[in-house]
Coordinates of C-alpha atoms in Angstrom, one line a residue:
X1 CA 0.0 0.0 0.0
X2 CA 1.4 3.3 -1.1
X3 CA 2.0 5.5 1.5
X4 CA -0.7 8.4 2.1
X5 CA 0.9 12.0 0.5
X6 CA 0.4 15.2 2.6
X7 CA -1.8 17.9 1.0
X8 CA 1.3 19.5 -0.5
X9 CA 2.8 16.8 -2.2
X10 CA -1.2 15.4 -3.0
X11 CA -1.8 19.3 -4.8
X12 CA 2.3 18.9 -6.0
X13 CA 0.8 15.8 -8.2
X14 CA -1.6 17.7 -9.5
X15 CA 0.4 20.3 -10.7
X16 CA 2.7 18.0 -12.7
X17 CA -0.2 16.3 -14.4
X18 CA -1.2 20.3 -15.5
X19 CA -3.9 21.1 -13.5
X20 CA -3.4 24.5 -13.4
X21 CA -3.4 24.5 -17.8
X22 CA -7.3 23.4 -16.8
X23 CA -9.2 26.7 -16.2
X24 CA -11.1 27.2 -19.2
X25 CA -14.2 26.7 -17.8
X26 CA -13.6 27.0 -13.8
X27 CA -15.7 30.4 -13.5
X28 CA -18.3 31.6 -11.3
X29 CA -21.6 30.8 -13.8
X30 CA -23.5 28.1 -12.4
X31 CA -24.2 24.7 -13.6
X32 CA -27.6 23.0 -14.3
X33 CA -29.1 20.3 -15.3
X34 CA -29.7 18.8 -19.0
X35 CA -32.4 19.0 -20.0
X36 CA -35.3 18.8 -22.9
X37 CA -36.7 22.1 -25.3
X38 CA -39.8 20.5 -24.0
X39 CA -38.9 20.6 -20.6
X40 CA -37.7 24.1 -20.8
X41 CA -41.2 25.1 -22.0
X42 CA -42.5 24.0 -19.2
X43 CA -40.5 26.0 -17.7
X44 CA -41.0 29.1 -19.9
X45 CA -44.7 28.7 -19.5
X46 CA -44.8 28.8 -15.7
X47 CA -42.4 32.0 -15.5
X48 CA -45.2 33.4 -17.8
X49 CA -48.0 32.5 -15.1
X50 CA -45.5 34.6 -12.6
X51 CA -45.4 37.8 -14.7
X52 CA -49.3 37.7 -15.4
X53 CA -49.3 37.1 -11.4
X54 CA -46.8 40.1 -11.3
X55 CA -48.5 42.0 -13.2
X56 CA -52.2 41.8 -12.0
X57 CA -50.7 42.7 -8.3
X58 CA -48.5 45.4 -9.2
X59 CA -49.3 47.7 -6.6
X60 CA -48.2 45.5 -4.1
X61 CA -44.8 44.9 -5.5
X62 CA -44.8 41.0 -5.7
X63 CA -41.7 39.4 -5.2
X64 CA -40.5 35.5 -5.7
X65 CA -38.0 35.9 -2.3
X66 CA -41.2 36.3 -0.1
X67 CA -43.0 33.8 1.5
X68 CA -46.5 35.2 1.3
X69 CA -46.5 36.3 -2.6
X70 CA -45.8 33.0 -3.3
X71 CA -48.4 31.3 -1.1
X72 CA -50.7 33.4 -3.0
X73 CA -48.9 32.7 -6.3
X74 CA -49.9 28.7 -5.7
X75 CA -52.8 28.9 -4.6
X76 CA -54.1 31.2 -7.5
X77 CA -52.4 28.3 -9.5
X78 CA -54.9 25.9 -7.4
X79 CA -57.6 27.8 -8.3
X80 CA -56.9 28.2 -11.9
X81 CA -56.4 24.5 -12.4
X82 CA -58.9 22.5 -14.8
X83 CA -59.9 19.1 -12.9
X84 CA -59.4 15.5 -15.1
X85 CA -61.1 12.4 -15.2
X86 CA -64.1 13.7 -14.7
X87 CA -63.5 15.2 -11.4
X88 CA -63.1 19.1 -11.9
X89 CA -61.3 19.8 -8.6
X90 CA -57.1 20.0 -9.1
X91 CA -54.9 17.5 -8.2
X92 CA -52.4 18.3 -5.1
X93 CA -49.7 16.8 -7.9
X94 CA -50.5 19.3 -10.4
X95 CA -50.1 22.1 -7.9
X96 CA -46.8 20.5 -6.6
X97 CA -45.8 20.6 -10.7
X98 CA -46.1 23.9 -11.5
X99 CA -43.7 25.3 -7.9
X100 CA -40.9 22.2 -9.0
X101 CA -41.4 24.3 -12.7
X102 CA -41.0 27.4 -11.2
X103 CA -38.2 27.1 -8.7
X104 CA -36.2 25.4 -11.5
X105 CA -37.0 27.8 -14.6
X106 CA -36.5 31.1 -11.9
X107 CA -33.2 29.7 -11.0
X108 CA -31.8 29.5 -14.4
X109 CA -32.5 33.1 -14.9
X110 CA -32.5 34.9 -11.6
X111 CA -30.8 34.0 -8.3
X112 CA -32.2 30.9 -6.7
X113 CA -35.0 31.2 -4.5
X114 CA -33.7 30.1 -0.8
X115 CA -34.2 26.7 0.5
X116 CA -35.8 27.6 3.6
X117 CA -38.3 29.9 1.7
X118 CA -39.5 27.2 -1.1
X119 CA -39.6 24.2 1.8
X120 CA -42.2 26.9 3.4
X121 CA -43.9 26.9 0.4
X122 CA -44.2 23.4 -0.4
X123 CA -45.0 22.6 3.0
X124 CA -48.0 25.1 2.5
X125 CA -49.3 23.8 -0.5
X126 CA -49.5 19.6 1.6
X127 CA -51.2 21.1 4.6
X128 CA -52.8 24.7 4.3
X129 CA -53.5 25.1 0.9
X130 CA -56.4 22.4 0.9
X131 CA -58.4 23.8 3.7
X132 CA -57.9 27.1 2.0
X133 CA -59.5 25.5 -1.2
X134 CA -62.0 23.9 0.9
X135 CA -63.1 27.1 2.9
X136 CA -63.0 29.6 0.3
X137 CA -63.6 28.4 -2.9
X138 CA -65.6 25.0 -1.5
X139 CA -63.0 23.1 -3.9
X140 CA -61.1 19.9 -3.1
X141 CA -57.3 19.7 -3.4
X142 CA -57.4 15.8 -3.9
X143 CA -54.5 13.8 -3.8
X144 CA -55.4 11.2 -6.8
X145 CA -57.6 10.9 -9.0
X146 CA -56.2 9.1 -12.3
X147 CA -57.9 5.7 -13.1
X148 CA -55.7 2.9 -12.6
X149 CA -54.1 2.3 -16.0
X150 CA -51.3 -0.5 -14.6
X151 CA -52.0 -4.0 -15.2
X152 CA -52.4 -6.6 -12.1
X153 CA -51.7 -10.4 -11.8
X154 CA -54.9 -11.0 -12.4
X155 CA -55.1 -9.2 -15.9
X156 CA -51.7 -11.2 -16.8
X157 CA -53.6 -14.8 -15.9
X158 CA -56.5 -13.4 -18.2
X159 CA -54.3 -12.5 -20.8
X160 CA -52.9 -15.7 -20.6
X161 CA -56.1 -17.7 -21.3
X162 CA -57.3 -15.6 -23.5
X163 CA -54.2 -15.7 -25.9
X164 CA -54.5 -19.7 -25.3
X165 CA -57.8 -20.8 -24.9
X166 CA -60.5 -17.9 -26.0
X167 CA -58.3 -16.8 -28.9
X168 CA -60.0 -17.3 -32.4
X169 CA -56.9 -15.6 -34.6
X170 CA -55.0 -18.0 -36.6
X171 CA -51.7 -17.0 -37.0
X172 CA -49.8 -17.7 -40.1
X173 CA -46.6 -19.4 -38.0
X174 CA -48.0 -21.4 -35.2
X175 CA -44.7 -20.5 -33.4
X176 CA -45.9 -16.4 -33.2
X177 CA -48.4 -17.0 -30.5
X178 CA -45.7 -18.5 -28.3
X179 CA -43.1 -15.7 -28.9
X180 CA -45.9 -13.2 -28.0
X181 CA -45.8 -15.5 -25.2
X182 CA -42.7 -15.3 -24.8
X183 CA -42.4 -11.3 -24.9
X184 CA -45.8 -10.9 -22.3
X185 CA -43.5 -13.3 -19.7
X186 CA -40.5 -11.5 -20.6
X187 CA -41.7 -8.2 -19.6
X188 CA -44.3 -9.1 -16.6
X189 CA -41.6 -11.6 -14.8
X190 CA -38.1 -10.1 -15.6
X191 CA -36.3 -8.7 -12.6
X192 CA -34.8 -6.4 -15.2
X193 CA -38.5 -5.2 -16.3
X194 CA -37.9 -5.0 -19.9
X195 CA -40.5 -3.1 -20.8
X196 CA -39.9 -0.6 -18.6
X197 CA -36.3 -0.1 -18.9
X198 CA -37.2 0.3 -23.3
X199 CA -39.7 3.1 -22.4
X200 CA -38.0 4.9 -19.8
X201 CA -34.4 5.2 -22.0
X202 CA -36.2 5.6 -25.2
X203 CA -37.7 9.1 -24.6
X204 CA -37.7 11.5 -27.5
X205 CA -34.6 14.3 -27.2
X206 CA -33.6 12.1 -23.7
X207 CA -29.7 11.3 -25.4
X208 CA -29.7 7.9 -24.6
X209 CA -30.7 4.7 -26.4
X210 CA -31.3 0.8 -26.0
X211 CA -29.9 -0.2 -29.2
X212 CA -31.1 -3.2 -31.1
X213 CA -28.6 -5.4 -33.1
X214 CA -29.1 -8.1 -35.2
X215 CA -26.5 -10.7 -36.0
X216 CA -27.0 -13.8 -38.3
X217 CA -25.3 -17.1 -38.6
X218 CA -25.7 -20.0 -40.7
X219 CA -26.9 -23.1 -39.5
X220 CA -25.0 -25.5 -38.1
X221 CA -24.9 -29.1 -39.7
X222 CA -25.2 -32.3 -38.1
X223 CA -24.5 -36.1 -39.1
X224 CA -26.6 -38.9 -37.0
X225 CA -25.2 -42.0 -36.8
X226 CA -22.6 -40.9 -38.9
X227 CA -25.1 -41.9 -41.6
X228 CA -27.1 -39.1 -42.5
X229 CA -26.0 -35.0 -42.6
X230 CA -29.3 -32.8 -41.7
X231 CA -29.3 -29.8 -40.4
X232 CA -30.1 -29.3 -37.0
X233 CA -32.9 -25.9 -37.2
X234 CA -35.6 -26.1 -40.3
X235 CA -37.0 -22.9 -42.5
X236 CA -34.6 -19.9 -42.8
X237 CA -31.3 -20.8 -43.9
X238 CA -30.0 -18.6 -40.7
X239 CA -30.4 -17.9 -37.1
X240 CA -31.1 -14.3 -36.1
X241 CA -29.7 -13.3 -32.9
X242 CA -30.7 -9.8 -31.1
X243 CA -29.2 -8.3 -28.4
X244 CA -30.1 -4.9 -26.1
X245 CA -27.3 -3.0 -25.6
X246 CA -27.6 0.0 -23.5
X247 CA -25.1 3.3 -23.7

């Protein structure tokens, strides 16, 4: 084990290795996060709900480093809300939305709002903000209300005797139905979720991929008995392989 260097020979090392050539970009602008055009209209689009805000309470000079203008920011957001799923009162995740959007898109254009001021905030909008709804605008701020749209065990074992005992469709290989099969089991039972891992790194403008390749061989030949050569898979005259590679 190499002995441990003091922090004069440790910064000495670094120096040889020309650390100090490396300053192009060592400055005082701050760093953020990657992300989408779509994500930064979000972001855009919320700043705008701020200046409308701004605007309609001018004479009380509004500003984004005080507690109570932005209480009264969100919960004007609360109230201007449309409802979904047939329920017209807004979702306490919607409201919790659009303050994520707006601490992130003010940051990137204007100091950062302090932590102890936007934990305030959030904790108004999970415990005072609803019975503000509630008393004066006799509106619910309701913690969920999407349908369930996730599938269950019990829609898997359905599925199941469906595809193999209910299912009138003929298919052209008899082979297909069991590499759908194969592809439902593959996605339900993997540890790895599949499925989930495809949609989650395949988002549009995300920069990253699960790419798909497709490598073919020919098929291996095989003598029984030492009497007659056959080849060991029928139909195509290759195997196609496919792997997921992730980067």
């Amino acid at each position: 084990m190499a002995p441990k260097k003091n922090p004069r020979e440790f910064f000495s090392k670094g120096r040889e290795r020309c650390s100090e050539q490396c300053n192009e970009r060592i400055n005082d602008s701050a760093v953020f996060k990657q992300v989408t055009s779509k994500v930064l209209k979000e972001y855009e689009r919320v700043i705008g709900l701020w200046n409308q805000y701004a605007e309609d309470h001018a004479q009380d000079e509004p500003s984004p480093y005080k507690v109570k203008f932005l209480k009264d920011f969100v919960k004007e957001i609360a109230f201007g809300i449309d409802g979904a799923e047939g329920d017209p009162n807004p979702a306490r995740g919607t409201v919790m939305l659009y303050w994520k959007q707006f601490m992130a898109g003010w940051r990137r254009e204007h100091e950062a709002i302090p932590a102890n001021i936007t934990l305030s905030v959030t904790n108004f909008i999970n415990s005072e903000l609803p019975e503000i709804l509630k008393q004066e605008g006799k509106i619910r701020l309701v913690k969920s209300k999407r349908l369930r749209r996730f599938g269950t065990k019990n829609h898997f074992v359905h599925l199941g005797h469906q595809l193999w005992g209910n299912d009138w469709v003929e298919y052209e290989k008899p082979a297909t139905r069991v590499y759908d099969w194969a592809d439902y089991m593959a996605i339900v039972c993997s540890s790895a979720r599949i499925g989930e891992y495809i949609e989650y790194s395949c988002r549009a403008g995300f920069g990253r991929g699960l790419y798909y390749k497709v490598r073919s061989i020919e098929r291996p030949i095989a003598a029984y008995d030492g009497v007659l050569i056959s080849a060991l898979f029928c139909g195509p005259q290759d195997v196609t392989f496919g792997v997921f590679r992730n980067e």
